[in-house]
PDB file of C-alpha atoms in Angstrom:
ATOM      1  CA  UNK A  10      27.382  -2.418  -1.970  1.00  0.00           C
ATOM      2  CA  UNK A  11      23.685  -2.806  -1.136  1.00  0.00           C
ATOM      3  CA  UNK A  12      23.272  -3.321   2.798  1.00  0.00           C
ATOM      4  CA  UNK A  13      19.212  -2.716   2.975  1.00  0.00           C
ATOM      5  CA  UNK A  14      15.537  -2.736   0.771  1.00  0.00           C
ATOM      6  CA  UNK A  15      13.196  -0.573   1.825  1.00  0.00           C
ATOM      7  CA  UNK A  16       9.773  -1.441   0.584  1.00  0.00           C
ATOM      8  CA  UNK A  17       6.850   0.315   0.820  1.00  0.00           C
ATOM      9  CA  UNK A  18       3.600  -1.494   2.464  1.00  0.00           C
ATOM     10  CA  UNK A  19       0.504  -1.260   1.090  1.00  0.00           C
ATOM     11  CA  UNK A  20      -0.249  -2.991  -2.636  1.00  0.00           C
ATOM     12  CA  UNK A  21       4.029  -3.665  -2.094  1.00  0.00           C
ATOM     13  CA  UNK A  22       4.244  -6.398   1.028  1.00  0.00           C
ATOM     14  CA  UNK A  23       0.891  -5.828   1.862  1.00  0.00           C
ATOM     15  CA  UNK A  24      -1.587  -6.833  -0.836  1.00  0.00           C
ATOM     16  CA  UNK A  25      -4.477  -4.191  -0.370  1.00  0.00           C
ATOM     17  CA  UNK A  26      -6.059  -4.375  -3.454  1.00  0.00           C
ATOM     18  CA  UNK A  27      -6.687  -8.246  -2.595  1.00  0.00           C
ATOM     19  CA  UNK A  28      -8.477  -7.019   1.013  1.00  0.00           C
ATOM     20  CA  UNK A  29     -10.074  -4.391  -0.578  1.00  0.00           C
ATOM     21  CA  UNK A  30     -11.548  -6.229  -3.606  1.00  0.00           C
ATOM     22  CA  UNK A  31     -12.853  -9.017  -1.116  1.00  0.00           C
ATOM     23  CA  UNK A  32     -14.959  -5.819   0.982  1.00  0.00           C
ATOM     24  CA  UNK A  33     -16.152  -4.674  -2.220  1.00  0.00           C
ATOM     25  CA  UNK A  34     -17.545  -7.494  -3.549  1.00  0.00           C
ATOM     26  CA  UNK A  35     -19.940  -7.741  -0.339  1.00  0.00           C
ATOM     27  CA  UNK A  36     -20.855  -4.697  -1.157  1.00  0.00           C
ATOM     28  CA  UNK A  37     -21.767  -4.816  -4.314  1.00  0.00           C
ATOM     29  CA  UNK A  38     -23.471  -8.234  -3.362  1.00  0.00           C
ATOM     30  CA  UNK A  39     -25.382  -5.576  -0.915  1.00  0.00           C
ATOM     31  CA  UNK A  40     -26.541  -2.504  -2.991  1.00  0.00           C
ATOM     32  CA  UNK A  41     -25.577  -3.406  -6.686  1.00  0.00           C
ATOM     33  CA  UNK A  42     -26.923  -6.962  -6.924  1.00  0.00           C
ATOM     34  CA  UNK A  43     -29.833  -5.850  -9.611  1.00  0.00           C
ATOM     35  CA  UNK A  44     -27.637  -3.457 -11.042  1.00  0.00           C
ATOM     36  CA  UNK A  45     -25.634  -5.705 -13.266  1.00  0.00           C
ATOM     37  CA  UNK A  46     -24.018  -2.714 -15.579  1.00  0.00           C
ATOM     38  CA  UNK A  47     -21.979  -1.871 -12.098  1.00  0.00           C
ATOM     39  CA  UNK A  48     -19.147  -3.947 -12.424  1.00  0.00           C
ATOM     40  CA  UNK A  49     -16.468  -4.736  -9.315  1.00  0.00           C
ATOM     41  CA  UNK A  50     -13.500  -3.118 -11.570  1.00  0.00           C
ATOM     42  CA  UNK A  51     -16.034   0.109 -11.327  1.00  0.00           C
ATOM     43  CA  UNK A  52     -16.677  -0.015  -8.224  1.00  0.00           C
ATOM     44  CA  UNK A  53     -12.631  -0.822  -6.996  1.00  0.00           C
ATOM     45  CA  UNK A  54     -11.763   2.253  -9.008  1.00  0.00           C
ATOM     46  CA  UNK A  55     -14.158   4.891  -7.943  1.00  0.00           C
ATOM     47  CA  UNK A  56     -13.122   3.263  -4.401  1.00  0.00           C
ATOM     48  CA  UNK A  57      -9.516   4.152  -5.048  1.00  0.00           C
ATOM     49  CA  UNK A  58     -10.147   7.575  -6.082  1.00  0.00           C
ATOM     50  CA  UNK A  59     -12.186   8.694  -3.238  1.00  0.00           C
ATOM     51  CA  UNK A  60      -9.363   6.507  -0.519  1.00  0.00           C
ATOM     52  CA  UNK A  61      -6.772   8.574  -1.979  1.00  0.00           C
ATOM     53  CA  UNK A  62      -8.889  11.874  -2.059  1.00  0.00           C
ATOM     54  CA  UNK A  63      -9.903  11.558   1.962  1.00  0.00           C
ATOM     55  CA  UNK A  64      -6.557   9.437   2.794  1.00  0.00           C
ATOM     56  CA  UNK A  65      -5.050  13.204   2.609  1.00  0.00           C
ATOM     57  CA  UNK A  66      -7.023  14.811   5.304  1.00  0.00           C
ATOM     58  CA  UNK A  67      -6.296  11.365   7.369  1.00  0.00           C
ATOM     59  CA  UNK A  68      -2.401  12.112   7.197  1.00  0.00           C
ATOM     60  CA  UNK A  69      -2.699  15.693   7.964  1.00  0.00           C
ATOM     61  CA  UNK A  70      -4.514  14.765  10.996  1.00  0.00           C
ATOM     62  CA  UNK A  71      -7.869  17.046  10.135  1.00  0.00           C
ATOM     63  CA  UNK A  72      -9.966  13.986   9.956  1.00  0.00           C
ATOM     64  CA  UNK A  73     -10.549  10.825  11.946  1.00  0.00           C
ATOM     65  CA  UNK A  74     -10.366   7.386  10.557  1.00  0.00           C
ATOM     66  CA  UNK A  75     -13.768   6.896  11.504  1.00  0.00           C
ATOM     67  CA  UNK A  76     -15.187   9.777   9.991  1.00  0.00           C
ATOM     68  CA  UNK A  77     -13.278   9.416   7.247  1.00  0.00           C
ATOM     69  CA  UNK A  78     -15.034   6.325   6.211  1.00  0.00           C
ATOM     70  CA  UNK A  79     -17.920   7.646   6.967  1.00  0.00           C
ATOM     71  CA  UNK A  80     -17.367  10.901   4.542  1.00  0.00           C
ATOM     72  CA  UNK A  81     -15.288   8.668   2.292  1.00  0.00           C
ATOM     73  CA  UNK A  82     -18.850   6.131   1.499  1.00  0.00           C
ATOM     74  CA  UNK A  83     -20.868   8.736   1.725  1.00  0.00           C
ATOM     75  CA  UNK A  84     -18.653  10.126  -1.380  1.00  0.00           C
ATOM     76  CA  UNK A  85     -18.829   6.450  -3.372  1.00  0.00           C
ATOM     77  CA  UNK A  86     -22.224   5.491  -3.084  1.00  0.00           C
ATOM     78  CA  UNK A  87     -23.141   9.308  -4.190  1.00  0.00           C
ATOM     79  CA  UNK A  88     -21.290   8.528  -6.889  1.00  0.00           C
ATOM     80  CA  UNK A  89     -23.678   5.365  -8.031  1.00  0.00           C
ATOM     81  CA  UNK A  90     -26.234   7.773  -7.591  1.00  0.00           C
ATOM     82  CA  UNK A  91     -27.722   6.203  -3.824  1.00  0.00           C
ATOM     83  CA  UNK A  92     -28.125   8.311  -1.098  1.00  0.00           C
ATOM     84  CA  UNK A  93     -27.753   6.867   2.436  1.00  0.00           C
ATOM     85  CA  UNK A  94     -28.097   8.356   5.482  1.00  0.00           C
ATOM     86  CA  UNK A  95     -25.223   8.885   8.021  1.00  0.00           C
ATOM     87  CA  UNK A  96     -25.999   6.558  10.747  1.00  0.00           C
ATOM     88  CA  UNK A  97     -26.494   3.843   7.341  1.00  0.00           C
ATOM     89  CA  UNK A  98     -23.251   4.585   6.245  1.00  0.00           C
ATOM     90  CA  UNK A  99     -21.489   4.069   9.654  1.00  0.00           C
ATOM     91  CA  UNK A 100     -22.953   0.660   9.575  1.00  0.00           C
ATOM     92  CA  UNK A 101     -21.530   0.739   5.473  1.00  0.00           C
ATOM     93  CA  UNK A 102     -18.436   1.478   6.927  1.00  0.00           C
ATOM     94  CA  UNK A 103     -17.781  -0.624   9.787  1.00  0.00           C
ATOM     95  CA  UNK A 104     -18.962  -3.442   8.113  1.00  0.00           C
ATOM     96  CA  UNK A 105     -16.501  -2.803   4.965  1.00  0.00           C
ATOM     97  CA  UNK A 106     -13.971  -2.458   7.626  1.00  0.00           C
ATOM     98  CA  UNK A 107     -14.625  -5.518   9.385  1.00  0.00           C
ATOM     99  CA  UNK A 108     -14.711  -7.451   5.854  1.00  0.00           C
ATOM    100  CA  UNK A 109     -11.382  -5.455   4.530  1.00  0.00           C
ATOM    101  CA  UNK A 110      -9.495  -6.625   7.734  1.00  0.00           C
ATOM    102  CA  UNK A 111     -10.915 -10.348   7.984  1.00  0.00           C
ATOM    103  CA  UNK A 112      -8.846 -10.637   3.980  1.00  0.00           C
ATOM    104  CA  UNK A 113      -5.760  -9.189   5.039  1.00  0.00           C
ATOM    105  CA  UNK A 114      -2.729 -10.886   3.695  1.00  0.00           C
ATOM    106  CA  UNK A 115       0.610 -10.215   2.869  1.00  0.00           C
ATOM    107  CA  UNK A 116       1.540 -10.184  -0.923  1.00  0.00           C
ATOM    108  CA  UNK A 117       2.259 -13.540  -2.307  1.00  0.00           C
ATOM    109  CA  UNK A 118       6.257 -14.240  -2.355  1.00  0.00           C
ATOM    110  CA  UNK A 119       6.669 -11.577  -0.068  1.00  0.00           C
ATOM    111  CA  UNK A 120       7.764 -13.835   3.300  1.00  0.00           C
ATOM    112  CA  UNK A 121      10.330 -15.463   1.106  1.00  0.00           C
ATOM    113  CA  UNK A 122      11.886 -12.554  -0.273  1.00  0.00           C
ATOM    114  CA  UNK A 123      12.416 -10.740   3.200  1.00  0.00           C
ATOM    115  CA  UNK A 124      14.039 -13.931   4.629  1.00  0.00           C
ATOM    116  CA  UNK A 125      16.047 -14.237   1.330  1.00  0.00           C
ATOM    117  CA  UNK A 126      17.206 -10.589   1.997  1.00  0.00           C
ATOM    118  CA  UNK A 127      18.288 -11.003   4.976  1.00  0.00           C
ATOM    119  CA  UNK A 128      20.068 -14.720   4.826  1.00  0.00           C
ATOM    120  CA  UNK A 129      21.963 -12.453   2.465  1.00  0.00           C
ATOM    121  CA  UNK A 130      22.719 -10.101   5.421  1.00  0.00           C
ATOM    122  CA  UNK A 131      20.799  -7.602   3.702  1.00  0.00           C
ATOM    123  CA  UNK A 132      18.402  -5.129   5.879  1.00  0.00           C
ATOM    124  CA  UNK A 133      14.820  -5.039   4.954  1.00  0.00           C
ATOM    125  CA  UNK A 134      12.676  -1.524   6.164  1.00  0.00           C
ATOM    126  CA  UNK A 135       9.613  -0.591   5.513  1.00  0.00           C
ATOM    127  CA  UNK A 136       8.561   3.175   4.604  1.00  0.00           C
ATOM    128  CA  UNK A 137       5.184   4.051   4.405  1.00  0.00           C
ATOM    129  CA  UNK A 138       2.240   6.347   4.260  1.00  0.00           C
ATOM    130  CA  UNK A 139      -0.021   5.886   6.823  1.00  0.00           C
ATOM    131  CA  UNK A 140      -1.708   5.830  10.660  1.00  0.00           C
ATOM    132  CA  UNK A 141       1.157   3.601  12.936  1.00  0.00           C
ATOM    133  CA  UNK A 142      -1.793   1.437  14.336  1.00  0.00           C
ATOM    134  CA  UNK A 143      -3.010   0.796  11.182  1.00  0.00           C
ATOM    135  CA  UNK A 144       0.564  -0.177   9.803  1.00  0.00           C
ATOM    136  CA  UNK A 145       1.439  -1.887  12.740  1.00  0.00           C
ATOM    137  CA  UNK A 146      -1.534  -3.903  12.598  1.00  0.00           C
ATOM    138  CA  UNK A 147      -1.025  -5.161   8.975  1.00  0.00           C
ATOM    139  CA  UNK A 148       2.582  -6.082   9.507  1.00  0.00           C
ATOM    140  CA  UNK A 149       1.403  -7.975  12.775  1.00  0.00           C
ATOM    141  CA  UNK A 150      -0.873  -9.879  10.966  1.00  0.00           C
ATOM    142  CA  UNK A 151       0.731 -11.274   8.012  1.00  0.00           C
ATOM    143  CA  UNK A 152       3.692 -11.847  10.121  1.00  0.00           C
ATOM    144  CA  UNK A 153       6.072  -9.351   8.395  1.00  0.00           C
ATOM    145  CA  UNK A 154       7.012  -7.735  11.664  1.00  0.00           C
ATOM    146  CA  UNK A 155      10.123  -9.800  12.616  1.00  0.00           C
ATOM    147  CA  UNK A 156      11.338 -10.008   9.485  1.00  0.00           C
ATOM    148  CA  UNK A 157      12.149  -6.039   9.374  1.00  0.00           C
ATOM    149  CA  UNK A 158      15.030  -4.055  10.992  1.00  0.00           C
ATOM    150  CA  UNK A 159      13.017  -0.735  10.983  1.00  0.00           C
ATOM    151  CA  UNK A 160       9.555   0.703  10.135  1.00  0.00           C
ATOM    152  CA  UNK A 161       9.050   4.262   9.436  1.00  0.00           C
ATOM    153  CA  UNK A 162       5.721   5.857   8.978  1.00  0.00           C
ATOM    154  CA  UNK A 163       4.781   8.897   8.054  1.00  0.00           C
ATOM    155  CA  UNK A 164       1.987   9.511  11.039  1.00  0.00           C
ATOM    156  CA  UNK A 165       4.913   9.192  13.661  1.00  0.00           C
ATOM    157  CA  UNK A 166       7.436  10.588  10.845  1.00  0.00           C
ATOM    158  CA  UNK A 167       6.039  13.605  10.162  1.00  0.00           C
ATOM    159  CA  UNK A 168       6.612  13.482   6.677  1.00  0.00           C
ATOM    160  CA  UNK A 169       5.127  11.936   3.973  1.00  0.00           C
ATOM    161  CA  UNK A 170       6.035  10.430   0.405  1.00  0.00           C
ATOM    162  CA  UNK A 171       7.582  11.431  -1.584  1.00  0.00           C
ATOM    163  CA  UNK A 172       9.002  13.903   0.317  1.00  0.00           C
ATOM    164  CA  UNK A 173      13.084  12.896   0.798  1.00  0.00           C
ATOM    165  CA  UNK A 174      12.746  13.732   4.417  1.00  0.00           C
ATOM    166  CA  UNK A 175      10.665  10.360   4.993  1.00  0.00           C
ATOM    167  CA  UNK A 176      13.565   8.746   3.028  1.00  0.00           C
ATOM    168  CA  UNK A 177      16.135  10.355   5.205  1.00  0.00           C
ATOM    169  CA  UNK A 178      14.805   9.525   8.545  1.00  0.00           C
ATOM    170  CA  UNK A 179      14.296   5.499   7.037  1.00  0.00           C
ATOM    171  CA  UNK A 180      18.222   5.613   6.396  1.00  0.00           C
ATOM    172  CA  UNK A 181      19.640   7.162   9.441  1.00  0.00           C
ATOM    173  CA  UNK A 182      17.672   4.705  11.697  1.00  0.00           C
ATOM    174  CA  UNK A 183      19.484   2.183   9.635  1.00  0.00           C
ATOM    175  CA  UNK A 184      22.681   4.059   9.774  1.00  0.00           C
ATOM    176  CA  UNK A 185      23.057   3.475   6.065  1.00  0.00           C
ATOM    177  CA  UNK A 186      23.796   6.561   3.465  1.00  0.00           C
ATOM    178  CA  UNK A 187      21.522   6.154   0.190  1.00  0.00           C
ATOM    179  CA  UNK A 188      23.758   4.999  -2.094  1.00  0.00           C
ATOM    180  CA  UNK A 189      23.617   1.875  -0.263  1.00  0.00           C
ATOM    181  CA  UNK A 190      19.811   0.838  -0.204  1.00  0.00           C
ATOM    182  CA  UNK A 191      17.406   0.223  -2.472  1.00  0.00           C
ATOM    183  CA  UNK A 192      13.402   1.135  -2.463  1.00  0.00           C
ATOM    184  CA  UNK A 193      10.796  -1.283  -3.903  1.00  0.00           C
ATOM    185  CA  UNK A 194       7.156   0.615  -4.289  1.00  0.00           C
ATOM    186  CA  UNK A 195       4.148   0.301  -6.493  1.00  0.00           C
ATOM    187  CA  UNK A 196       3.681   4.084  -6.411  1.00  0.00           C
ATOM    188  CA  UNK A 197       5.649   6.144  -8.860  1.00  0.00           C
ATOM    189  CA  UNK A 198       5.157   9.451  -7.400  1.00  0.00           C
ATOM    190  CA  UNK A 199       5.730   8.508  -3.881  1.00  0.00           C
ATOM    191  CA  UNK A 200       8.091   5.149  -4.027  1.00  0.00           C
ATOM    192  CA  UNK A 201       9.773   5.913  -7.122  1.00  0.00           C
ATOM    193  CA  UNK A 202      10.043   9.585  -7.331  1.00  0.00           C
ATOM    194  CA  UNK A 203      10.568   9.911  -3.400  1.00  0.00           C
ATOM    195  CA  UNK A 204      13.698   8.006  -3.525  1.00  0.00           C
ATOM    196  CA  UNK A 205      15.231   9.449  -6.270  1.00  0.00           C
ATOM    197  CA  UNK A 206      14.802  12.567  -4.730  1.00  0.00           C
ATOM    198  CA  UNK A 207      16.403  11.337  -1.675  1.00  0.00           C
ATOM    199  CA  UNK A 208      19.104  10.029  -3.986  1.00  0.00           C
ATOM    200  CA  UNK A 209      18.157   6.401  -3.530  1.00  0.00           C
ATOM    201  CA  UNK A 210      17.907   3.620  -6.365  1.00  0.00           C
ATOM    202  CA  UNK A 211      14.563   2.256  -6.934  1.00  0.00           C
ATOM    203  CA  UNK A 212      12.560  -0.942  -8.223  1.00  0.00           C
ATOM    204  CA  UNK A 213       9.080  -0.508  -9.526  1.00  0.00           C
ATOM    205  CA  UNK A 214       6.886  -3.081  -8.534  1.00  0.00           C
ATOM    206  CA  UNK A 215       4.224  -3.118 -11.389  1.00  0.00           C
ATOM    207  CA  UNK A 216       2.084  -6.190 -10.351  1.00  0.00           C
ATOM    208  CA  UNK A 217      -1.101  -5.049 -12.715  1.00  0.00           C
ATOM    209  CA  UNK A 218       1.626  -4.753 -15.546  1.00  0.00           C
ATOM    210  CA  UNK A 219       0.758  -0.749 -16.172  1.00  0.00           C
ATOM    211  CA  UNK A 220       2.440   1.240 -18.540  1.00  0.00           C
ATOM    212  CA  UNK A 221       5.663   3.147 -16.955  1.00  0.00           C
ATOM    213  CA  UNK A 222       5.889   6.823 -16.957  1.00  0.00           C
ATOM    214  CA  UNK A 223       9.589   6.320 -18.073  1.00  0.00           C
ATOM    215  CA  UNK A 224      11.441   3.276 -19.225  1.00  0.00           C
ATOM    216  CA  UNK A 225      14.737   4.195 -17.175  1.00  0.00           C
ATOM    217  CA  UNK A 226      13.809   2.503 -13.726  1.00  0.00           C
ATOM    218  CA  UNK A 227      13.822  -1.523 -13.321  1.00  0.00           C
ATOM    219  CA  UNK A 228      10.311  -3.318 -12.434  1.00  0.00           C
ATOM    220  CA  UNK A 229       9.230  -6.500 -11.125  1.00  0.00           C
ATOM    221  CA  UNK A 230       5.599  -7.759 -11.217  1.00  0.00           C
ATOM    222  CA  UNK A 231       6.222 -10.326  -8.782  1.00  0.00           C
ATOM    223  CA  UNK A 232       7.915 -11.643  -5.397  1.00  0.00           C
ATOM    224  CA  UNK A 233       7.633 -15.402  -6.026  1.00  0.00           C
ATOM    225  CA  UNK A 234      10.767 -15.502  -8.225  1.00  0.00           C
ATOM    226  CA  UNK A 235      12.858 -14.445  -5.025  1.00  0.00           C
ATOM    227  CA  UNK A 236      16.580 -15.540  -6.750  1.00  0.00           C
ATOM    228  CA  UNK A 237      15.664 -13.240  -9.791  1.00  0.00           C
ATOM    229  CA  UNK A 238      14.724 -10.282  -7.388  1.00  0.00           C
ATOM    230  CA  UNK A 239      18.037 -10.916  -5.414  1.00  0.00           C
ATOM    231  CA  UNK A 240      20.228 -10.728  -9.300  1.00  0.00           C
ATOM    232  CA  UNK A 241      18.719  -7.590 -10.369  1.00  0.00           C
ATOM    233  CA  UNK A 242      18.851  -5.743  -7.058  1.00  0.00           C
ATOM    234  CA  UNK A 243      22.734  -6.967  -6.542  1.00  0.00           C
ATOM    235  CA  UNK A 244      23.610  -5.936  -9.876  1.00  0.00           C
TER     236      UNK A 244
END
């Protein structure tokens, strides 16, 4: 019997990709405005590289958040071929920042399903990679935080996805065994793989409709259809 959904945050309940898409464009607005063969989708996915390249020396605690923006633009605009110095790309950065976090929202449909989950007496918890302030912060925001039972995250964790032991500290502070939960990610290394490796069932959510590795795990590409959600995950 299912008794909890854990979700993963960011591009899951969290729409980063929205936030992030919204800092870019000023960006591009700023330094790529006669450059018309540099298109956003460019500029999104070198952005995504590099955040996932530096986001590893954030979770192992050898770099600041700070100066990993600052080593993180220096890295993307390099990549256009500009060359900025550091005190230009601390402005780059903050003002990014300030942009990214003025456009934070939670993912459309994503309210509703949490208080759909748990009219059904279902537990919703969140399991994520990430700094707790910043996590915190998001879920504040977009007013996800009372709508979960638990939050675990890998800073305070010690662990991160898709390593089970993440997944095994998220179900004993529900009290729940694996069997009876569910995990809902967008990442299939860490969200999909994780769980099963933790011996949990998972839900792909595929909002950009990409090709799955493997055809054997369920996806949804959307959270505004709540009652369909609710009939695959109680099947």
């Amino acid at each position: 019997m299912l008794k909890a959904v854990l979700f993963d945050l960011d591009d899951t309940l969290f729409d980063h990709r929205h936030s992030s898409r919204e800092a870019l464009a000023l960006l591009q607005q700023d330094f790529f405005g006669d450059r018309d063969e540099v298109t956003l989708d460019e500029l999104e996915a070198a952005n995504h590289a590099i955040l996932n390249e530096v986001h590893v020396e954030v979770l192992a605690g050898t770099l600041g958040p700070d100066e990993a923006r600052v080593k993180r633009f220096g890295m993307f605009f390099r990549r256009f071929g500009i060359k900025l110095s550091t005190h230009d790309l601390q402005i780059v950065a903050a003002s990014y920042r300030a942009n990214y976090q003025s456009s934070w929202r939670a993912m459309p449909g994503a309210e509703k399903l949490l208080r759909a989950l748990r009219h059904r007496g279902v537990k919703t918890s969140i399991v994520t990679n990430n700094l707790v302030e910043e996590q915190m912060s998001k879920l504040a925001r977009c007013g996800l935080l009372e709508l979960l039972d638990s939050i675990t995250i890998s800073e305070e964790a010690g662990f991160s996805k898709p390593d089970a032991r993440i997944f095994q500290i998220a179900l004993d502070r529900l009290g729940l065994e694996a069997q009876e939960t569910v995990m809902i990610g967008d990442a299939w290394e860490n969200d999909i793989l994780g769980a099963r490796a933790a011996g949990i069932r998972s839900v792909w959510y595929n909002a950009y409709s990409s090709e799955p590795p493997e055809r054997t795990v369920p996806e949804i590409r959307t959270f505004e259809d709540s009652d369909a959600i609710l009939r695959l995950l109680f099947l």
